Tab-separated table of C-alpha atoms in Angstrom:
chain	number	residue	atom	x	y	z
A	20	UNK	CA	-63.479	56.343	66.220
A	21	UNK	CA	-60.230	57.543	65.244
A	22	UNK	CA	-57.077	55.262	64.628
A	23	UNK	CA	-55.400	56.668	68.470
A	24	UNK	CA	-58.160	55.685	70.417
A	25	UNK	CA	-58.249	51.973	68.868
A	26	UNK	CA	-54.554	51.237	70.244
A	27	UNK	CA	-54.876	50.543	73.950
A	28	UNK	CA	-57.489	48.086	73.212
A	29	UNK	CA	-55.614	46.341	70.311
A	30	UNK	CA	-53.388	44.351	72.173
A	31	UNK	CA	-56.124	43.277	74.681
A	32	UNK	CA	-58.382	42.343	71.929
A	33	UNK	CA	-56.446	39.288	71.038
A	34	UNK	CA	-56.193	37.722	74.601
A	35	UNK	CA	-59.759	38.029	75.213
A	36	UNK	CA	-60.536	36.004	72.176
A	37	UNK	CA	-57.797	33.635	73.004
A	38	UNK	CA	-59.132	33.126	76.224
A	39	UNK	CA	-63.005	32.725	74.986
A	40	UNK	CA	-61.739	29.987	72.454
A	41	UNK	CA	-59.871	28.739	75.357
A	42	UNK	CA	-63.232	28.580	77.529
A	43	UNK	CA	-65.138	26.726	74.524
A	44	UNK	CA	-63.024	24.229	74.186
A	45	UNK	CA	-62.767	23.243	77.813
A	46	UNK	CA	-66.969	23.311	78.108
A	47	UNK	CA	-66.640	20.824	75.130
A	48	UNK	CA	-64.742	18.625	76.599
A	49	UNK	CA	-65.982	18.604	80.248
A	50	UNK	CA	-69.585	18.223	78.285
A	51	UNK	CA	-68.772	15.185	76.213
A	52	UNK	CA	-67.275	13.698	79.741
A	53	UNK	CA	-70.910	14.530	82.206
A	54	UNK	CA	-73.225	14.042	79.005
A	55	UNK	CA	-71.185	10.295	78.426
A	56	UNK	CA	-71.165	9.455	82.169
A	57	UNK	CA	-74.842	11.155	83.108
A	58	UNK	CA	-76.648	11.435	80.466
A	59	UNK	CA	-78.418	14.358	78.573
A	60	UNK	CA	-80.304	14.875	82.102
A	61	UNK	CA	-77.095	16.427	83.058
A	62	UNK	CA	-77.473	19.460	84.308
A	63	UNK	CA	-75.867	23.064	82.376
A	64	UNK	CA	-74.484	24.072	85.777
A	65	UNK	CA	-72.817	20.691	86.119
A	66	UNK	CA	-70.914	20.978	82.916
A	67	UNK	CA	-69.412	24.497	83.581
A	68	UNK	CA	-68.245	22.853	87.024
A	69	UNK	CA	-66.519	19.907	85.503
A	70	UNK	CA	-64.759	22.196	82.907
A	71	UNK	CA	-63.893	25.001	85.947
A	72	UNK	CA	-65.831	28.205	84.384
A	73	UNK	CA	-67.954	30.053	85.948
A	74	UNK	CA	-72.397	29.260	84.827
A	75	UNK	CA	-71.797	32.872	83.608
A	76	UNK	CA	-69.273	32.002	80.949
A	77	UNK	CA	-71.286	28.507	80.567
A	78	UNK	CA	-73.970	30.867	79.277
A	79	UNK	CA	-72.086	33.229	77.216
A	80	UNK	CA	-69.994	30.350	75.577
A	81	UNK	CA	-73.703	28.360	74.856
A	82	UNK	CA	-76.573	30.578	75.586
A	83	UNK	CA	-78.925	27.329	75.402
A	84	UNK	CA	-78.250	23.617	76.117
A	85	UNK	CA	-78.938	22.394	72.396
A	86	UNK	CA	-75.904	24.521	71.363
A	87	UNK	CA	-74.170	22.641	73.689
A	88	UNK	CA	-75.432	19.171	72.274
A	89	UNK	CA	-74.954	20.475	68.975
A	90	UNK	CA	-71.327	21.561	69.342
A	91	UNK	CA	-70.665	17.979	71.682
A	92	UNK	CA	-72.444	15.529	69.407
A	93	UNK	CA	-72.297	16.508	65.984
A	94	UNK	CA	-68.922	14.160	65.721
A	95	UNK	CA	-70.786	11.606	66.520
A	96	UNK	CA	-73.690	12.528	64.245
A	97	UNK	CA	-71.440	11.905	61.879
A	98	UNK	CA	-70.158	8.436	62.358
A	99	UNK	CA	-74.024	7.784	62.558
A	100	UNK	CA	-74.697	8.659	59.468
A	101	UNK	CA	-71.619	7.127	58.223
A	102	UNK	CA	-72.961	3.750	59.665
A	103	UNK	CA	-75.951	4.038	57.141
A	104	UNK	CA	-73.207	4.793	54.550
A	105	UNK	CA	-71.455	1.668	55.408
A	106	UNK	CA	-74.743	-0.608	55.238
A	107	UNK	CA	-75.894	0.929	52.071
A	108	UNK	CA	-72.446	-0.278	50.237
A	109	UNK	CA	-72.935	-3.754	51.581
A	110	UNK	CA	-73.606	-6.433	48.825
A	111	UNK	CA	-76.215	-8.249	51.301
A	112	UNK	CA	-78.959	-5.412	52.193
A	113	UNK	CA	-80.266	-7.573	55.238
A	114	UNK	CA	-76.240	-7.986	56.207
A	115	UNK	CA	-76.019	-4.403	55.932
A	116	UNK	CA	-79.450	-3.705	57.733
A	117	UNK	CA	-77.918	-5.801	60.712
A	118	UNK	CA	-74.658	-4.356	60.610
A	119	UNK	CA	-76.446	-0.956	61.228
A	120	UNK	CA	-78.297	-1.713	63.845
A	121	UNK	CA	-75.500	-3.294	66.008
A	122	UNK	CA	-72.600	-0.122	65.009
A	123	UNK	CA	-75.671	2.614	65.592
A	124	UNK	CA	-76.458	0.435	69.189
A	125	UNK	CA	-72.847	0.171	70.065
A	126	UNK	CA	-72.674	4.095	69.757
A	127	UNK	CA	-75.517	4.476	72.205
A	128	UNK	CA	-73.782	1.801	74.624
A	129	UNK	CA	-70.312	3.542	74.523
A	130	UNK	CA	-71.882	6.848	75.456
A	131	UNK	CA	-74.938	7.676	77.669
A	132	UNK	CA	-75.095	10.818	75.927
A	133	UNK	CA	-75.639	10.146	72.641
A	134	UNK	CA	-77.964	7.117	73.502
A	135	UNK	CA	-79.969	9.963	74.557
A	136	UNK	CA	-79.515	12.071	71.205
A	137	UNK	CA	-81.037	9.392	69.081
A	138	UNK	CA	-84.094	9.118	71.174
A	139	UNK	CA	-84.677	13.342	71.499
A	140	UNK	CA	-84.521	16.164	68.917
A	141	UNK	CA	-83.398	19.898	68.933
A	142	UNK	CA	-85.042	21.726	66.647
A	143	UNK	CA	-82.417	24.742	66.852
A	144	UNK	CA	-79.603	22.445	66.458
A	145	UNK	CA	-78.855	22.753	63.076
A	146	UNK	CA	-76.148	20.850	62.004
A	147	UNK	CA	-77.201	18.299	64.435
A	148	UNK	CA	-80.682	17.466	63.018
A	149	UNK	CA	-79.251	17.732	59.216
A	150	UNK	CA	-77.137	15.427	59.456
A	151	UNK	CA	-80.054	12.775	61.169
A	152	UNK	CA	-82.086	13.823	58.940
A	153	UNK	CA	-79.889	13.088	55.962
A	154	UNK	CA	-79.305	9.447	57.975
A	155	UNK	CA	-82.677	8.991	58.217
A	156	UNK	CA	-83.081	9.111	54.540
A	157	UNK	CA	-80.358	6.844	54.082
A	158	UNK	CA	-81.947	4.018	56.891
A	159	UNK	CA	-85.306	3.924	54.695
A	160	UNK	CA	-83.114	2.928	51.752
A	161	UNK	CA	-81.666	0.465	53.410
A	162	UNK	CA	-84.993	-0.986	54.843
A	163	UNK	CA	-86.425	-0.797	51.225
A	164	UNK	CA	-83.832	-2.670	49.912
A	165	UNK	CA	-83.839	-5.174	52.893
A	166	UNK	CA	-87.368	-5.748	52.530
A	167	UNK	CA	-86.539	-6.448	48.646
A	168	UNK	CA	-84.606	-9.333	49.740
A	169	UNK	CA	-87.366	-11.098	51.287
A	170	UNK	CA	-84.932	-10.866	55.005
A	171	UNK	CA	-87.087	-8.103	56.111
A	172	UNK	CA	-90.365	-8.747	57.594
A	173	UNK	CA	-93.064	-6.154	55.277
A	174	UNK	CA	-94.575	-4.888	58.405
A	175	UNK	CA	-91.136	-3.208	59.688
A	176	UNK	CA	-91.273	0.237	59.708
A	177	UNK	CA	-88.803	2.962	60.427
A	178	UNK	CA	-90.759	3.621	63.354
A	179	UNK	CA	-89.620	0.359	64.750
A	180	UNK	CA	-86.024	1.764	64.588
A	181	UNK	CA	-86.661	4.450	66.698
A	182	UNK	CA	-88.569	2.358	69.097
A	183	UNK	CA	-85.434	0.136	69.292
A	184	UNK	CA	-83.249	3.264	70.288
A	185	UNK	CA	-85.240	4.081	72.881
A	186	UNK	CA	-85.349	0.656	74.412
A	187	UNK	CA	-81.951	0.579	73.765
A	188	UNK	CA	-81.090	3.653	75.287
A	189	UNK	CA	-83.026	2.905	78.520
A	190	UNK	CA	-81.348	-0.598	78.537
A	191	UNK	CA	-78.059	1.175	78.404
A	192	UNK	CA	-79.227	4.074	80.887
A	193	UNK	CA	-80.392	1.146	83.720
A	194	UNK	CA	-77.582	-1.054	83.459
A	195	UNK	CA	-74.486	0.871	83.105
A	196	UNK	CA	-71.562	-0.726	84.505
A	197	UNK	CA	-73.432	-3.214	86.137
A	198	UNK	CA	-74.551	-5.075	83.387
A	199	UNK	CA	-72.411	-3.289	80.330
A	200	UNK	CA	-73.353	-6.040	77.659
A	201	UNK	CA	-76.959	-6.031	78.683
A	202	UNK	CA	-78.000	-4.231	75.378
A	203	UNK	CA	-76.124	-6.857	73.151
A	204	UNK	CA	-78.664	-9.403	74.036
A	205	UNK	CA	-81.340	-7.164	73.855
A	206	UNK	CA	-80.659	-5.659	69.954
A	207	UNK	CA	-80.331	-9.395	68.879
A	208	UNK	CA	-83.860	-10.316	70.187
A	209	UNK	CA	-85.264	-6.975	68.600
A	210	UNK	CA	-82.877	-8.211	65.412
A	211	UNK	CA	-84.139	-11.577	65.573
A	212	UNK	CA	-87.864	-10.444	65.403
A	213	UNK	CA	-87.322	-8.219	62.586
A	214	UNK	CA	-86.478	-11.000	60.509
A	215	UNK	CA	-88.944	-12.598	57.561
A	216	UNK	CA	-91.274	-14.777	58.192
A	217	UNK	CA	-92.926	-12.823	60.498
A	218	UNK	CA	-94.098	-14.876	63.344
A	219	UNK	CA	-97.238	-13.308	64.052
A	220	UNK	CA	-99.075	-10.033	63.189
A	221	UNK	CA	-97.580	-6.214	64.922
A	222	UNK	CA	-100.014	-3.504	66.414
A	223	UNK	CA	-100.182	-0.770	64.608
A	224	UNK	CA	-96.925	1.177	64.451
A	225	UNK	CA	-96.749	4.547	65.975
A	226	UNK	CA	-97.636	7.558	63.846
A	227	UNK	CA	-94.355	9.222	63.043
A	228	UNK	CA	-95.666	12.703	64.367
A	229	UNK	CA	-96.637	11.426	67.544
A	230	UNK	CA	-92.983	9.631	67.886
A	231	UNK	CA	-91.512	13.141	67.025
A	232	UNK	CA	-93.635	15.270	69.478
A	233	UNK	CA	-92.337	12.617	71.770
A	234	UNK	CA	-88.603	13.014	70.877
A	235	UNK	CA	-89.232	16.910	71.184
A	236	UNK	CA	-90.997	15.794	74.720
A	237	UNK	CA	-87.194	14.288	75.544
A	238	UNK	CA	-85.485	17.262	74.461
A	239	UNK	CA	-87.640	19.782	76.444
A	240	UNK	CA	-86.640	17.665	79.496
A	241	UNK	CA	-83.140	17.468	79.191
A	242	UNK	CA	-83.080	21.113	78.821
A	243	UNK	CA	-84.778	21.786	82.142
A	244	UNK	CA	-82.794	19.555	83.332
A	245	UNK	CA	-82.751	21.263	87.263
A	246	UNK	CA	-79.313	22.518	88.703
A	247	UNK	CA	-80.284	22.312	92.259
A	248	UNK	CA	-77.383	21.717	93.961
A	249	UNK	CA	-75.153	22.182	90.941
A	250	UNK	CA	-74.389	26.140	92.101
């Protein structure tokens, strides 16, 4: 195309990608606000209605809900896996074990949202799922070495921690501002029996492909979330 016909769209070029970043930004931050308050349940239509775009630009901006998550959450990702950072430097590996558990349960409590992201995966969001997966290599370290120390009952598995982010997460999903310090009691009694000597023997823990399938269950739901009424 030759340079004249290039200059009546020049200067509107700019404004339309002002305006797009613009649009991003405000879908981010209405998102972090519905996803905290309602959950990943909440529906796409709903978040393009708290940030006052049209489900058109929703769409455009994040063609699928785990672009969304990925773009809202991966902050928070982050100070996840920084928790496991933090243990893994304490001197005491069942002080640091603990000290996990109650920063990575305090995350889910603070926000409905991400108590939802540790119990669900999205496969397409990338930076997302590497950085849990780098986490998750970081919390069997820590176990390992907790387990060293005699603190750590032999039978834990990291399949227990999962288990104890989905109790938590429903805890923290039924309670709300009712009962806001309802999950406190409940991590120290899941803390409590995680502790050596064992009291008595476990079932079998979950096979970690069936817990997965079931965190990709939790993800397919959230993203058919419904929008009735949300139009």
């Amino acid at each position: 195309m030759p340079p004249t016909a290039q200059r009546p769209d020049g200067p509107a070029a700019q404004p339309l990608r002002s305006d797009a970043e613009r649009n991003r930004e405000r879908i981010t931050v209405a998102a972090r606000k519905v996803f905290a308050r309602d959950g990943l349940g909440a529906s796409m239509a709903s978040v393009a209605r708290e940030a006052g775009v049209g489900i058109a630009t929703m769409f455009r901006r994040f063609p699928t809900k785990e672009e969304l998550v990925d773009a809202v959450f991966i902050d928070r990702m982050d100070a996840y896996a920084d928790a496991v950072a933090v243990a893994l430097e304490d001197p005491d590996p069942w002080h640091g074990f603990v000290g996990y558990i109650e920063a990575a349960c305090a995350m889910q409590a603070a926000d409905s949202g991400f108590a939802d992201v540790l119990t669900t995966t999205f496969p397409t969001a990338k930076a997302l799922e590497r950085r849990r997966n780098e986490a998750y290599e970081g919390m069997v370290e820590l176990i390992n070495r907790a387990k060293a120390t005699g603190r750590l009952r032999e039978d834990f598995d990291s399949s227990d921690l999962v288990l104890l982010h989905m109790a938590n997460a429903g805890v923290v999903n039924a309670t709300g501002d009712a009962a806001p310090d309802a999950w406190r009691r409940v991590v120290a009694l899941f803390i409590q029996s995680f502790e050596a000597p064992a009291r008595g023997t476990l079932p079998a823990s979950p096979e970690h492909d069936a817990l997965y399938r079931a965190m990709l269950r939790a993800g397919s739901a959230a993203d058919a979330a419904p929008d009735a009424g949300d139009n």
